[in-house]
mmCIF file of N, CA, C and O in Angstrom:
data_model
loop_
_atom_site.group_PDB
_atom_site.id
_atom_site.type_symbol
_atom_site.label_atom_id
_atom_site.label_comp_id
_atom_site.label_asym_id
_atom_site.label_seq_id
_atom_site.Cartn_x
_atom_site.Cartn_y
_atom_site.Cartn_z
ATOM 1 N N UNK G 1 0.832 -1.181 0.000
ATOM 2 C CA UNK G 1 0.000 0.000 0.000
ATOM 3 C C UNK G 1 0.874 1.241 0.000
ATOM 4 O O UNK G 1 1.860 1.301 0.707
ATOM 5 N N UNK G 2 0.470 2.178 -0.751
ATOM 6 C CA UNK G 2 1.208 3.435 -0.736
ATOM 7 C C UNK G 2 0.298 4.526 -0.201
ATOM 8 O O UNK G 2 -0.881 4.577 -0.504
ATOM 9 N N UNK G 3 0.864 5.346 0.611
ATOM 10 C CA UNK G 3 0.102 6.477 1.136
ATOM 11 C C UNK G 3 0.624 7.735 0.482
ATOM 12 O O UNK G 3 1.823 7.888 0.281
ATOM 13 N N UNK G 4 -0.275 8.581 0.139
ATOM 14 C CA UNK G 4 0.138 9.833 -0.484
ATOM 15 C C UNK G 4 0.002 10.950 0.530
ATOM 16 O O UNK G 4 -0.987 11.044 1.236
ATOM 17 N N UNK G 5 1.019 11.748 0.598
ATOM 18 C CA UNK G 5 0.989 12.914 1.478
ATOM 19 C C UNK G 5 0.884 14.158 0.611
ATOM 20 O O UNK G 5 1.477 14.236 -0.463
ATOM 21 N N UNK G 6 0.143 15.101 1.100
ATOM 22 C CA UNK G 6 0.059 16.374 0.400
ATOM 23 C C UNK G 6 1.363 17.123 0.620
ATOM 24 O O UNK G 6 1.842 17.227 1.739
ATOM 25 N N UNK G 7 1.915 17.634 -0.460
ATOM 26 C CA UNK G 7 3.116 18.443 -0.328
ATOM 27 C C UNK G 7 2.714 19.844 0.086
ATOM 28 O O UNK G 7 1.772 20.414 -0.441
ATOM 29 N N UNK G 8 3.444 20.369 1.039
ATOM 30 C CA UNK G 8 3.183 21.727 1.495
ATOM 31 C C UNK G 8 3.800 22.685 0.481
ATOM 32 O O UNK G 8 5.004 22.670 0.260
ATOM 33 N N UNK G 9 2.952 23.472 -0.147
ATOM 34 C CA UNK G 9 3.447 24.436 -1.123
ATOM 35 C C UNK G 9 3.769 25.738 -0.410
ATOM 36 O O UNK G 9 2.939 26.282 0.305
ATOM 37 N N UNK G 10 4.966 26.194 -0.600
ATOM 38 C CA UNK G 10 5.374 27.467 -0.025
ATOM 39 C C UNK G 10 4.923 28.589 -0.945
ATOM 40 O O UNK G 10 5.041 28.494 -2.165
ATOM 41 N N UNK G 11 4.416 29.643 -0.360
ATOM 42 C CA UNK G 11 4.008 30.806 -1.138
ATOM 43 C C UNK G 11 5.212 31.693 -1.396
ATOM 44 O O UNK G 11 5.970 31.999 -0.482
ATOM 45 N N UNK G 12 5.361 32.089 -2.640
ATOM 46 C CA UNK G 12 6.425 33.026 -2.987
ATOM 47 C C UNK G 12 5.796 34.403 -3.122
ATOM 48 O O UNK G 12 5.140 34.709 -4.107
ATOM 49 N N UNK G 13 5.991 35.221 -2.097
ATOM 50 C CA UNK G 13 5.401 36.554 -2.077
ATOM 51 C C UNK G 13 6.435 37.639 -2.366
ATOM 52 O O UNK G 13 6.190 38.810 -2.132
ATOM 53 N N UNK G 14 7.585 37.238 -2.901
ATOM 54 C CA UNK G 14 8.666 38.194 -3.150
ATOM 55 C C UNK G 14 8.339 39.166 -4.282
ATOM 56 O O UNK G 14 8.970 40.214 -4.394
ATOM 57 N N UNK G 15 7.368 38.855 -5.141
ATOM 58 C CA UNK G 15 7.002 39.742 -6.245
ATOM 59 C C UNK G 15 6.226 40.967 -5.773
ATOM 60 O O UNK G 15 6.116 41.947 -6.503
ATOM 61 N N UNK G 16 5.704 40.921 -4.567
ATOM 62 C CA UNK G 16 4.927 42.041 -4.044
ATOM 63 C C UNK G 16 5.827 43.057 -3.368
ATOM 64 O O UNK G 16 6.792 42.696 -2.699
ATOM 65 N N UNK G 17 5.522 44.354 -3.536
ATOM 66 C CA UNK G 17 6.325 45.390 -2.885
ATOM 67 C C UNK G 17 6.280 45.252 -1.363
ATOM 68 O O UNK G 17 5.276 44.782 -0.806
ATOM 69 N N UNK G 18 7.357 45.650 -0.689
ATOM 70 C CA UNK G 18 7.369 45.576 0.780
ATOM 71 C C UNK G 18 6.221 46.388 1.383
ATOM 72 O O UNK G 18 5.876 47.456 0.894
ATOM 73 N N UNK G 19 5.611 45.841 2.416
ATOM 74 C CA UNK G 19 4.525 46.535 3.105
ATOM 75 C C UNK G 19 3.152 46.262 2.543
ATOM 76 O O UNK G 19 2.163 46.745 3.089
ATOM 77 N N UNK G 20 3.063 45.494 1.446
ATOM 78 C CA UNK G 20 1.746 45.218 0.872
ATOM 79 C C UNK G 20 1.211 43.843 1.272
ATOM 80 O O UNK G 20 0.069 43.531 0.990
ATOM 81 N N UNK G 21 2.035 43.040 1.928
ATOM 82 C CA UNK G 21 1.606 41.712 2.362
ATOM 83 C C UNK G 21 1.617 41.673 3.887
ATOM 84 O O UNK G 21 2.603 42.012 4.528
ATOM 85 N N UNK G 22 0.482 41.271 4.466
ATOM 86 C CA UNK G 22 0.359 41.159 5.914
ATOM 87 C C UNK G 22 0.085 39.701 6.249
ATOM 88 O O UNK G 22 -0.768 39.069 5.622
ATOM 89 N N UNK G 23 0.810 39.165 7.228
ATOM 90 C CA UNK G 23 0.602 37.778 7.640
ATOM 91 C C UNK G 23 -0.084 37.750 8.998
ATOM 92 O O UNK G 23 0.296 38.468 9.916
ATOM 93 N N UNK G 24 -1.123 36.943 9.098
ATOM 94 C CA UNK G 24 -1.825 36.725 10.353
ATOM 95 C C UNK G 24 -1.630 35.260 10.729
ATOM 96 O O UNK G 24 -1.735 34.383 9.894
ATOM 97 N N UNK G 25 -1.344 35.025 11.974
ATOM 98 C CA UNK G 25 -1.195 33.662 12.458
ATOM 99 C C UNK G 25 -1.991 33.530 13.748
ATOM 100 O O UNK G 25 -1.851 34.347 14.649
ATOM 101 N N UNK G 26 -2.840 32.534 13.809
ATOM 102 C CA UNK G 26 -3.645 32.311 14.996
ATOM 103 C C UNK G 26 -3.710 30.817 15.274
ATOM 104 O O UNK G 26 -3.504 30.002 14.379
ATOM 105 N N UNK G 27 -3.963 30.477 16.506
ATOM 106 C CA UNK G 27 -4.087 29.078 16.912
ATOM 107 C C UNK G 27 -5.544 28.786 17.227
ATOM 108 O O UNK G 27 -6.271 29.652 17.703
ATOM 109 N N UNK G 28 -5.958 27.565 16.957
ATOM 110 C CA UNK G 28 -7.298 27.119 17.339
ATOM 111 C C UNK G 28 -7.113 25.896 18.226
ATOM 112 O O UNK G 28 -6.317 25.012 17.937
ATOM 113 N N UNK G 29 -7.826 25.897 19.336
ATOM 114 C CA UNK G 29 -7.749 24.785 20.281
ATOM 115 C C UNK G 29 -8.769 23.732 19.867
ATOM 116 O O UNK G 29 -9.982 23.955 19.931
ATOM 117 N N UNK G 30 -8.273 22.590 19.435
ATOM 118 C CA UNK G 30 -9.157 21.517 19.001
ATOM 119 C C UNK G 30 -9.869 20.851 20.177
ATOM 120 O O UNK G 30 -10.968 20.321 20.021
ATOM 121 N N UNK G 31 -9.270 20.910 21.358
ATOM 122 C CA UNK G 31 -9.920 20.359 22.552
ATOM 123 C C UNK G 31 -11.160 21.181 22.899
ATOM 124 O O UNK G 31 -12.220 20.621 23.201
ATOM 125 N N UNK G 32 -11.032 22.507 22.851
ATOM 126 C CA UNK G 32 -12.191 23.380 23.113
ATOM 127 C C UNK G 32 -13.265 23.163 22.053
ATOM 128 O O UNK G 32 -14.458 23.072 22.372
ATOM 129 N N UNK G 33 -12.852 23.072 20.797
ATOM 130 C CA UNK G 33 -13.789 22.888 19.705
ATOM 131 C C UNK G 33 -14.527 21.563 19.851
ATOM 132 O O UNK G 33 -15.753 21.501 19.708
ATOM 133 N N UNK G 34 -13.786 20.508 20.162
ATOM 134 C CA UNK G 34 -14.402 19.195 20.351
ATOM 135 C C UNK G 34 -15.385 19.223 21.517
ATOM 136 O O UNK G 34 -16.478 18.664 21.437
ATOM 137 N N UNK G 35 -15.012 19.924 22.579
ATOM 138 C CA UNK G 35 -15.887 20.048 23.741
ATOM 139 C C UNK G 35 -17.182 20.783 23.392
ATOM 140 O O UNK G 35 -18.269 20.391 23.819
ATOM 141 N N UNK G 36 -17.070 21.838 22.604
ATOM 142 C CA UNK G 36 -18.252 22.595 22.180
ATOM 143 C C UNK G 36 -19.194 21.695 21.390
ATOM 144 O O UNK G 36 -20.394 21.668 21.632
ATOM 145 N N UNK G 37 -18.639 20.938 20.451
ATOM 146 C CA UNK G 37 -19.473 20.090 19.603
ATOM 147 C C UNK G 37 -20.112 18.945 20.381
ATOM 148 O O UNK G 37 -21.250 18.582 20.115
ATOM 149 N N UNK G 38 -19.387 18.360 21.325
ATOM 150 C CA UNK G 38 -19.938 17.205 22.042
ATOM 151 C C UNK G 38 -20.794 17.608 23.236
ATOM 152 O O UNK G 38 -21.893 17.091 23.404
ATOM 153 N N UNK G 39 -20.324 18.534 24.053
ATOM 154 C CA UNK G 39 -21.042 18.898 25.265
ATOM 155 C C UNK G 39 -22.190 19.867 24.990
ATOM 156 O O UNK G 39 -23.328 19.625 25.391
ATOM 157 N N UNK G 40 -21.881 20.978 24.319
ATOM 158 C CA UNK G 40 -22.897 22.012 24.143
ATOM 159 C C UNK G 40 -23.877 21.710 23.008
ATOM 160 O O UNK G 40 -25.056 22.031 23.100
ATOM 161 N N UNK G 41 -23.384 21.097 21.932
ATOM 162 C CA UNK G 41 -24.264 20.795 20.805
ATOM 163 C C UNK G 41 -24.810 19.367 20.854
ATOM 164 O O UNK G 41 -25.693 19.012 20.079
ATOM 165 N N UNK G 42 -24.249 18.544 21.741
ATOM 166 C CA UNK G 42 -24.757 17.193 21.935
ATOM 167 C C UNK G 42 -24.459 16.213 20.817
ATOM 168 O O UNK G 42 -25.170 15.227 20.653
ATOM 169 N N UNK G 43 -23.403 16.465 20.027
ATOM 170 C CA UNK G 43 -23.058 15.549 18.941
ATOM 171 C C UNK G 43 -22.265 14.359 19.475
ATOM 172 O O UNK G 43 -21.550 14.467 20.471
ATOM 173 N N UNK G 44 -22.375 13.239 18.789
ATOM 174 C CA UNK G 44 -21.562 12.075 19.114
ATOM 175 C C UNK G 44 -20.104 12.392 18.757
ATOM 176 O O UNK G 44 -19.855 13.205 17.856
ATOM 177 N N UNK G 45 -19.139 11.792 19.434
ATOM 178 C CA UNK G 45 -17.722 12.094 19.154
ATOM 179 C C UNK G 45 -17.335 11.943 17.681
ATOM 180 O O UNK G 45 -16.638 12.787 17.136
ATOM 181 N N UNK G 46 -17.788 10.897 17.032
ATOM 182 C CA UNK G 46 -17.436 10.688 15.621
ATOM 183 C C UNK G 46 -18.043 11.781 14.736
ATOM 184 O O UNK G 46 -17.388 12.293 13.830
ATOM 185 N N UNK G 47 -19.280 12.159 15.012
ATOM 186 C CA UNK G 47 -19.932 13.226 14.260
ATOM 187 C C UNK G 47 -19.240 14.558 14.508
ATOM 188 O O UNK G 47 -19.031 15.346 13.578
ATOM 189 N N UNK G 48 -18.871 14.810 15.754
ATOM 190 C CA UNK G 48 -18.168 16.052 16.095
ATOM 191 C C UNK G 48 -16.851 16.132 15.338
ATOM 192 O O UNK G 48 -16.505 17.183 14.780
ATOM 193 N N UNK G 49 -16.116 15.036 15.299
ATOM 194 C CA UNK G 49 -14.837 14.998 14.581
ATOM 195 C C UNK G 49 -15.054 15.317 13.099
ATOM 196 O O UNK G 49 -14.316 16.110 12.514
ATOM 197 N N UNK G 50 -16.072 14.724 12.494
ATOM 198 C CA UNK G 50 -16.363 14.983 11.079
ATOM 199 C C UNK G 50 -16.729 16.441 10.837
ATOM 200 O O UNK G 50 -16.290 17.046 9.853
ATOM 201 N N UNK G 51 -17.521 17.007 11.728
ATOM 202 C CA UNK G 51 -17.929 18.408 11.582
ATOM 203 C C UNK G 51 -16.744 19.361 11.762
ATOM 204 O O UNK G 51 -16.642 20.374 11.067
ATOM 205 N N UNK G 52 -15.855 19.042 12.673
ATOM 206 C CA UNK G 52 -14.660 19.876 12.879
ATOM 207 C C UNK G 52 -13.800 19.865 11.630
ATOM 208 O O UNK G 52 -13.281 20.893 11.206
ATOM 209 N N UNK G 53 -13.648 18.720 11.008
ATOM 210 C CA UNK G 53 -12.838 18.615 9.787
ATOM 211 C C UNK G 53 -13.440 19.408 8.631
ATOM 212 O O UNK G 53 -12.726 19.907 7.766
ATOM 213 N N UNK G 54 -14.764 19.541 8.581
ATOM 214 C CA UNK G 54 -15.439 20.271 7.507
ATOM 215 C C UNK G 54 -15.401 21.784 7.710
ATOM 216 O O UNK G 54 -15.597 22.538 6.757
ATOM 217 N N UNK G 55 -15.180 22.218 8.935
ATOM 218 C CA UNK G 55 -15.309 23.637 9.264
ATOM 219 C C UNK G 55 -14.256 24.479 8.547
ATOM 220 O O UNK G 55 -13.083 24.117 8.472
ATOM 221 N N UNK G 56 -14.679 25.592 8.039
ATOM 222 C CA UNK G 56 -13.785 26.547 7.391
ATOM 223 C C UNK G 56 -13.958 27.902 8.082
ATOM 224 O O UNK G 56 -15.033 28.511 7.999
ATOM 225 N N UNK G 57 -12.927 28.380 8.793
ATOM 226 C CA UNK G 57 -13.081 29.642 9.522
ATOM 227 C C UNK G 57 -13.263 30.828 8.579
ATOM 228 O O UNK G 57 -12.791 30.821 7.442
ATOM 229 N N UNK G 58 -13.939 31.851 9.077
ATOM 230 C CA UNK G 58 -14.162 33.056 8.285
ATOM 231 C C UNK G 58 -12.919 33.933 8.327
ATOM 232 O O UNK G 58 -12.060 33.784 9.201
ATOM 233 N N UNK G 59 -12.830 34.850 7.407
ATOM 234 C CA UNK G 59 -11.709 35.795 7.371
ATOM 235 C C UNK G 59 -11.685 36.617 8.654
ATOM 236 O O UNK G 59 -10.631 36.867 9.224
ATOM 237 N N UNK G 60 -12.856 37.023 9.134
ATOM 238 C CA UNK G 60 -12.926 37.821 10.363
ATOM 239 C C UNK G 60 -12.351 37.051 11.547
ATOM 240 O O UNK G 60 -11.665 37.620 12.398
ATOM 241 N N UNK G 61 -12.615 35.747 11.631
ATOM 242 C CA UNK G 61 -12.081 34.946 12.730
ATOM 243 C C UNK G 61 -10.560 34.834 12.653
ATOM 244 O O UNK G 61 -9.881 34.818 13.677
ATOM 245 N N UNK G 62 -10.037 34.766 11.452
ATOM 246 C CA UNK G 62 -8.591 34.591 11.282
ATOM 247 C C UNK G 62 -7.803 35.886 11.425
ATOM 248 O O UNK G 62 -6.625 35.855 11.745
ATOM 249 N N UNK G 63 -8.431 37.022 11.176
ATOM 250 C CA UNK G 63 -7.704 38.291 11.174
ATOM 251 C C UNK G 63 -8.143 39.256 12.264
ATOM 252 O O UNK G 63 -7.752 40.419 12.251
ATOM 253 N N UNK G 64 -8.940 38.797 13.196
ATOM 254 C CA UNK G 64 -9.424 39.667 14.272
ATOM 255 C C UNK G 64 -8.245 40.165 15.118
ATOM 256 O O UNK G 64 -7.291 39.426 15.358
ATOM 257 N N UNK G 65 -8.297 41.434 15.568
ATOM 258 C CA UNK G 65 -7.204 41.952 16.397
ATOM 259 C C UNK G 65 -7.052 41.180 17.705
ATOM 260 O O UNK G 65 -5.954 40.989 18.195
ATOM 261 N N UNK G 66 -8.160 40.724 18.269
ATOM 262 C CA UNK G 66 -8.124 39.900 19.479
ATOM 263 C C UNK G 66 -8.918 38.634 19.188
ATOM 264 O O UNK G 66 -10.097 38.685 18.870
ATOM 265 N N UNK G 67 -8.239 37.500 19.261
ATOM 266 C CA UNK G 67 -8.863 36.220 18.936
ATOM 267 C C UNK G 67 -9.931 35.864 19.969
ATOM 268 O O UNK G 67 -9.772 36.099 21.160
ATOM 269 N N UNK G 68 -11.025 35.290 19.491
ATOM 270 C CA UNK G 68 -12.128 34.849 20.344
ATOM 271 C C UNK G 68 -12.134 33.320 20.407
ATOM 272 O O UNK G 68 -11.721 32.661 19.464
ATOM 273 N N UNK G 69 -12.620 32.749 21.528
ATOM 274 C CA UNK G 69 -12.602 31.290 21.677
ATOM 275 C C UNK G 69 -13.293 30.587 20.508
ATOM 276 O O UNK G 69 -14.284 31.101 20.021
ATOM 277 N N UNK G 70 -12.798 29.489 20.045
ATOM 278 C CA UNK G 70 -11.661 28.688 20.492
ATOM 279 C C UNK G 70 -10.338 29.122 19.879
ATOM 280 O O UNK G 70 -9.339 28.425 19.995
ATOM 281 N N UNK G 71 -10.307 30.283 19.220
ATOM 282 C CA UNK G 71 -9.067 30.810 18.660
ATOM 283 C C UNK G 71 -8.306 31.565 19.738
ATOM 284 O O UNK G 71 -8.898 32.167 20.621
ATOM 285 N N UNK G 72 -6.971 31.552 19.655
ATOM 286 C CA UNK G 72 -6.171 32.342 20.578
ATOM 287 C C UNK G 72 -4.813 32.619 19.959
ATOM 288 O O UNK G 72 -4.390 31.961 19.010
ATOM 289 N N UNK G 73 -4.149 33.626 20.474
ATOM 290 C CA UNK G 73 -2.818 34.006 20.019
ATOM 291 C C UNK G 73 -1.827 33.721 21.125
ATOM 292 O O UNK G 73 -2.125 33.927 22.301
ATOM 293 N N UNK G 74 -0.652 33.252 20.747
ATOM 294 C CA UNK G 74 0.381 32.972 21.731
ATOM 295 C C UNK G 74 1.745 33.046 21.067
ATOM 296 O O UNK G 74 1.919 32.578 19.945
ATOM 297 N N UNK G 75 2.693 33.634 21.754
ATOM 298 C CA UNK G 75 4.066 33.728 21.263
ATOM 299 C C UNK G 75 4.963 32.672 21.894
ATOM 300 O O UNK G 75 6.144 32.598 21.605
ATOM 301 N N UNK G 76 4.401 31.840 22.770
ATOM 302 C CA UNK G 76 5.183 30.827 23.467
ATOM 303 C C UNK G 76 5.599 29.710 22.519
ATOM 304 O O UNK G 76 4.924 29.426 21.540
ATOM 305 N N UNK G 77 6.720 29.048 22.854
ATOM 306 C CA UNK G 77 7.186 27.923 22.052
ATOM 307 C C UNK G 77 6.252 26.726 22.229
ATOM 308 O O UNK G 77 5.945 26.010 21.284
ATOM 309 N N UNK G 78 5.813 26.465 23.449
ATOM 310 C CA UNK G 78 4.885 25.386 23.767
ATOM 311 C C UNK G 78 3.653 25.987 24.445
ATOM 312 O O UNK G 78 3.504 25.920 25.658
ATOM 313 N N UNK G 79 2.759 26.580 23.641
ATOM 314 C CA UNK G 79 1.610 27.279 24.232
ATOM 315 C C UNK G 79 0.585 26.327 24.833
ATOM 316 O O UNK G 79 0.485 25.157 24.456
ATOM 317 N N UNK G 80 -0.148 26.832 25.787
ATOM 318 C CA UNK G 80 -1.285 26.137 26.374
ATOM 319 C C UNK G 80 -2.519 26.989 26.103
ATOM 320 O O UNK G 80 -2.450 28.217 26.091
ATOM 321 N N UNK G 81 -3.635 26.335 25.886
ATOM 322 C CA UNK G 81 -4.885 27.042 25.614
ATOM 323 C C UNK G 81 -5.263 27.863 26.844
ATOM 324 O O UNK G 81 -5.317 27.328 27.950
ATOM 325 N N UNK G 82 -5.568 29.145 26.676
ATOM 326 C CA UNK G 82 -5.954 29.970 27.820
ATOM 327 C C UNK G 82 -7.348 29.627 28.355
ATOM 328 O O UNK G 82 -7.699 30.032 29.455
ATOM 329 N N UNK G 83 -8.133 28.873 27.600
ATOM 330 C CA UNK G 83 -9.499 28.565 28.009
ATOM 331 C C UNK G 83 -9.602 27.215 28.719
ATOM 332 O O UNK G 83 -10.334 27.078 29.681
ATOM 333 N N UNK G 84 -8.873 26.199 28.230
ATOM 334 C CA UNK G 84 -8.988 24.859 28.828
ATOM 335 C C UNK G 84 -7.632 24.286 29.244
ATOM 336 O O UNK G 84 -7.568 23.161 29.714
ATOM 337 N N UNK G 85 -6.563 25.040 29.023
ATOM 338 C CA UNK G 85 -5.197 24.649 29.389
ATOM 339 C C UNK G 85 -4.697 23.427 28.617
ATOM 340 O O UNK G 85 -3.820 22.708 29.089
ATOM 341 N N UNK G 86 -5.242 23.170 27.425
ATOM 342 C CA UNK G 86 -4.797 22.036 26.613
ATOM 343 C C UNK G 86 -3.377 22.272 26.103
ATOM 344 O O UNK G 86 -2.975 23.403 25.829
ATOM 345 N N UNK G 87 -2.630 21.199 25.962
ATOM 346 C CA UNK G 87 -1.248 21.262 25.498
ATOM 347 C C UNK G 87 -1.168 21.519 23.993
ATOM 348 O O UNK G 87 -2.176 21.467 23.276
ATOM 349 N N UNK G 88 0.049 21.750 23.520
ATOM 350 C CA UNK G 88 0.311 22.110 22.134
ATOM 351 C C UNK G 88 -0.232 21.093 21.128
ATOM 352 O O UNK G 88 -0.654 21.450 20.040
ATOM 353 N N UNK G 89 -0.233 19.823 21.471
ATOM 354 C CA UNK G 89 -0.677 18.805 20.519
ATOM 355 C C UNK G 89 -2.156 18.934 20.170
ATOM 356 O O UNK G 89 -2.621 18.335 19.192
ATOM 357 N N UNK G 90 -2.928 19.690 20.947
ATOM 358 C CA UNK G 90 -4.342 19.916 20.680
ATOM 359 C C UNK G 90 -4.595 21.185 19.883
ATOM 360 O O UNK G 90 -5.734 21.586 19.700
ATOM 361 N N UNK G 91 -3.534 21.841 19.408
ATOM 362 C CA UNK G 91 -3.680 23.116 18.708
ATOM 363 C C UNK G 91 -3.374 22.971 17.225
ATOM 364 O O UNK G 91 -2.519 22.184 16.844
ATOM 365 N N UNK G 92 -4.067 23.743 16.428
ATOM 366 C CA UNK G 92 -3.788 23.836 14.999
ATOM 367 C C UNK G 92 -3.460 25.289 14.697
ATOM 368 O O UNK G 92 -4.166 26.193 15.145
ATOM 369 N N UNK G 93 -2.368 25.506 13.976
ATOM 370 C CA UNK G 93 -1.970 26.871 13.622
ATOM 371 C C UNK G 93 -2.503 27.189 12.241
ATOM 372 O O UNK G 93 -2.342 26.419 11.302
ATOM 373 N N UNK G 94 -3.150 28.342 12.118
ATOM 374 C CA UNK G 94 -3.701 28.802 10.855
ATOM 375 C C UNK G 94 -2.982 30.080 10.446
ATOM 376 O O UNK G 94 -3.005 31.069 11.173
ATOM 377 N N UNK G 95 -2.330 30.042 9.283
ATOM 378 C CA UNK G 95 -1.616 31.204 8.758
ATOM 379 C C UNK G 95 -2.407 31.780 7.596
ATOM 380 O O UNK G 95 -2.841 31.051 6.700
ATOM 381 N N UNK G 96 -2.603 33.097 7.617
ATOM 382 C CA UNK G 96 -3.357 33.792 6.585
ATOM 383 C C UNK G 96 -2.516 34.952 6.072
ATOM 384 O O UNK G 96 -1.889 35.665 6.852
ATOM 385 N N UNK G 97 -2.503 35.133 4.752
ATOM 386 C CA UNK G 97 -1.774 36.244 4.141
ATOM 387 C C UNK G 97 -2.767 37.157 3.454
ATOM 388 O O UNK G 97 -3.648 36.697 2.731
ATOM 389 N N UNK G 98 -2.617 38.471 3.692
ATOM 390 C CA UNK G 98 -3.475 39.458 3.039
ATOM 391 C C UNK G 98 -2.604 40.328 2.160
ATOM 392 O O UNK G 98 -1.598 40.881 2.611
ATOM 393 N N UNK G 99 -2.999 40.459 0.895
ATOM 394 C CA UNK G 99 -2.270 41.295 -0.059
ATOM 395 C C UNK G 99 -3.108 42.533 -0.312
ATOM 396 O O UNK G 99 -4.273 42.444 -0.709
ATOM 397 N N UNK G 100 -2.516 43.700 -0.058
ATOM 398 C CA UNK G 100 -3.207 44.964 -0.285
ATOM 399 C C UNK G 100 -3.407 45.172 -1.780
ATOM 400 O O UNK G 100 -2.509 44.918 -2.580
ATOM 401 N N UNK G 101 -4.598 45.612 -2.151
ATOM 402 C CA UNK G 101 -4.884 45.890 -3.555
ATOM 403 C C UNK G 101 -4.359 47.253 -3.967
ATOM 404 O O UNK G 101 -4.190 48.150 -3.151
ATOM 405 N N UNK G 102 -4.071 47.412 -5.231
ATOM 406 C CA UNK G 102 -3.599 48.689 -5.752
ATOM 407 C C UNK G 102 -2.783 48.460 -7.011
ATOM 408 O O UNK G 102 -2.498 47.329 -7.417
ATOM 409 N N UNK G 103 -2.377 49.548 -7.624
ATOM 410 C CA UNK G 103 -1.612 49.446 -8.872
ATOM 411 C C UNK G 103 -0.291 48.716 -8.677
ATOM 412 O O UNK G 103 0.164 48.004 -9.556
ATOM 413 N N UNK G 104 0.319 48.886 -7.521
ATOM 414 C CA UNK G 104 1.621 48.269 -7.266
ATOM 415 C C UNK G 104 1.521 46.741 -7.192
ATOM 416 O O UNK G 104 2.493 46.037 -7.462
ATOM 417 N N UNK G 105 0.371 46.208 -6.824
ATOM 418 C CA UNK G 105 0.249 44.768 -6.620
ATOM 419 C C UNK G 105 -0.617 44.064 -7.666
ATOM 420 O O UNK G 105 -0.677 42.844 -7.672
ATOM 421 N N UNK G 106 -1.280 44.810 -8.547
ATOM 422 C CA UNK G 106 -2.195 44.188 -9.509
ATOM 423 C C UNK G 106 -1.528 43.157 -10.394
ATOM 424 O O UNK G 106 -2.036 42.055 -10.564
ATOM 425 N N UNK G 107 -0.402 43.480 -10.980
ATOM 426 C CA UNK G 107 0.278 42.541 -11.895
ATOM 427 C C UNK G 107 0.738 41.294 -11.158
ATOM 428 O O UNK G 107 0.560 40.173 -11.646
ATOM 429 N N UNK G 108 1.292 41.455 -9.966
ATOM 430 C CA UNK G 108 1.777 40.308 -9.203
ATOM 431 C C UNK G 108 0.606 39.430 -8.747
ATOM 432 O O UNK G 108 0.720 38.208 -8.722
ATOM 433 N N UNK G 109 -0.520 40.021 -8.408
ATOM 434 C CA UNK G 109 -1.694 39.244 -7.974
ATOM 435 C C UNK G 109 -2.257 38.422 -9.127
ATOM 436 O O UNK G 109 -2.722 37.314 -8.940
ATOM 437 N N UNK G 110 -2.233 38.960 -10.331
ATOM 438 C CA UNK G 110 -2.765 38.238 -11.495
ATOM 439 C C UNK G 110 -1.923 37.013 -11.819
ATOM 440 O O UNK G 110 -2.444 36.016 -12.297
ATOM 441 N N UNK G 111 -0.619 37.105 -11.574
ATOM 442 C CA UNK G 111 0.266 35.957 -11.828
ATOM 443 C C UNK G 111 -0.119 34.848 -10.921
ATOM 444 O O UNK G 111 -0.083 33.719 -11.155
#
C-alpha cells in the first residue's frame, strides 16, 4: 500500500512590494472545539470529529485583532490554551496572508 501525502506548497510573495503583504497567524484549540461540539451541541464524538474537519473559519475569525474562543494568540514555544489549558498537541496553527490591492500589486496578484 502506498500512502500519499500532500506536499506543502510554499508561497512566494517576493514579487509584491514591501509593506503590501500582511501575515496573520492564529491558533485554534481543538480540545475546546471538540468540547463545544460534544457537550454544548450534543453531537456524538465521531460526528463532532467529522464536523470539525469540515469547518472553514471566516476571514474575520482569522484576522481579528483579538482572537475569540476557540481561537487564541500565543508567542510561546509550547503554548497552552488559555481557556482549557490544553497542550500544544491539541492546537492547529492557521496562517493567513493578506495582499493589499492597488496598482503596485495588480500585476503580481494576477500571476
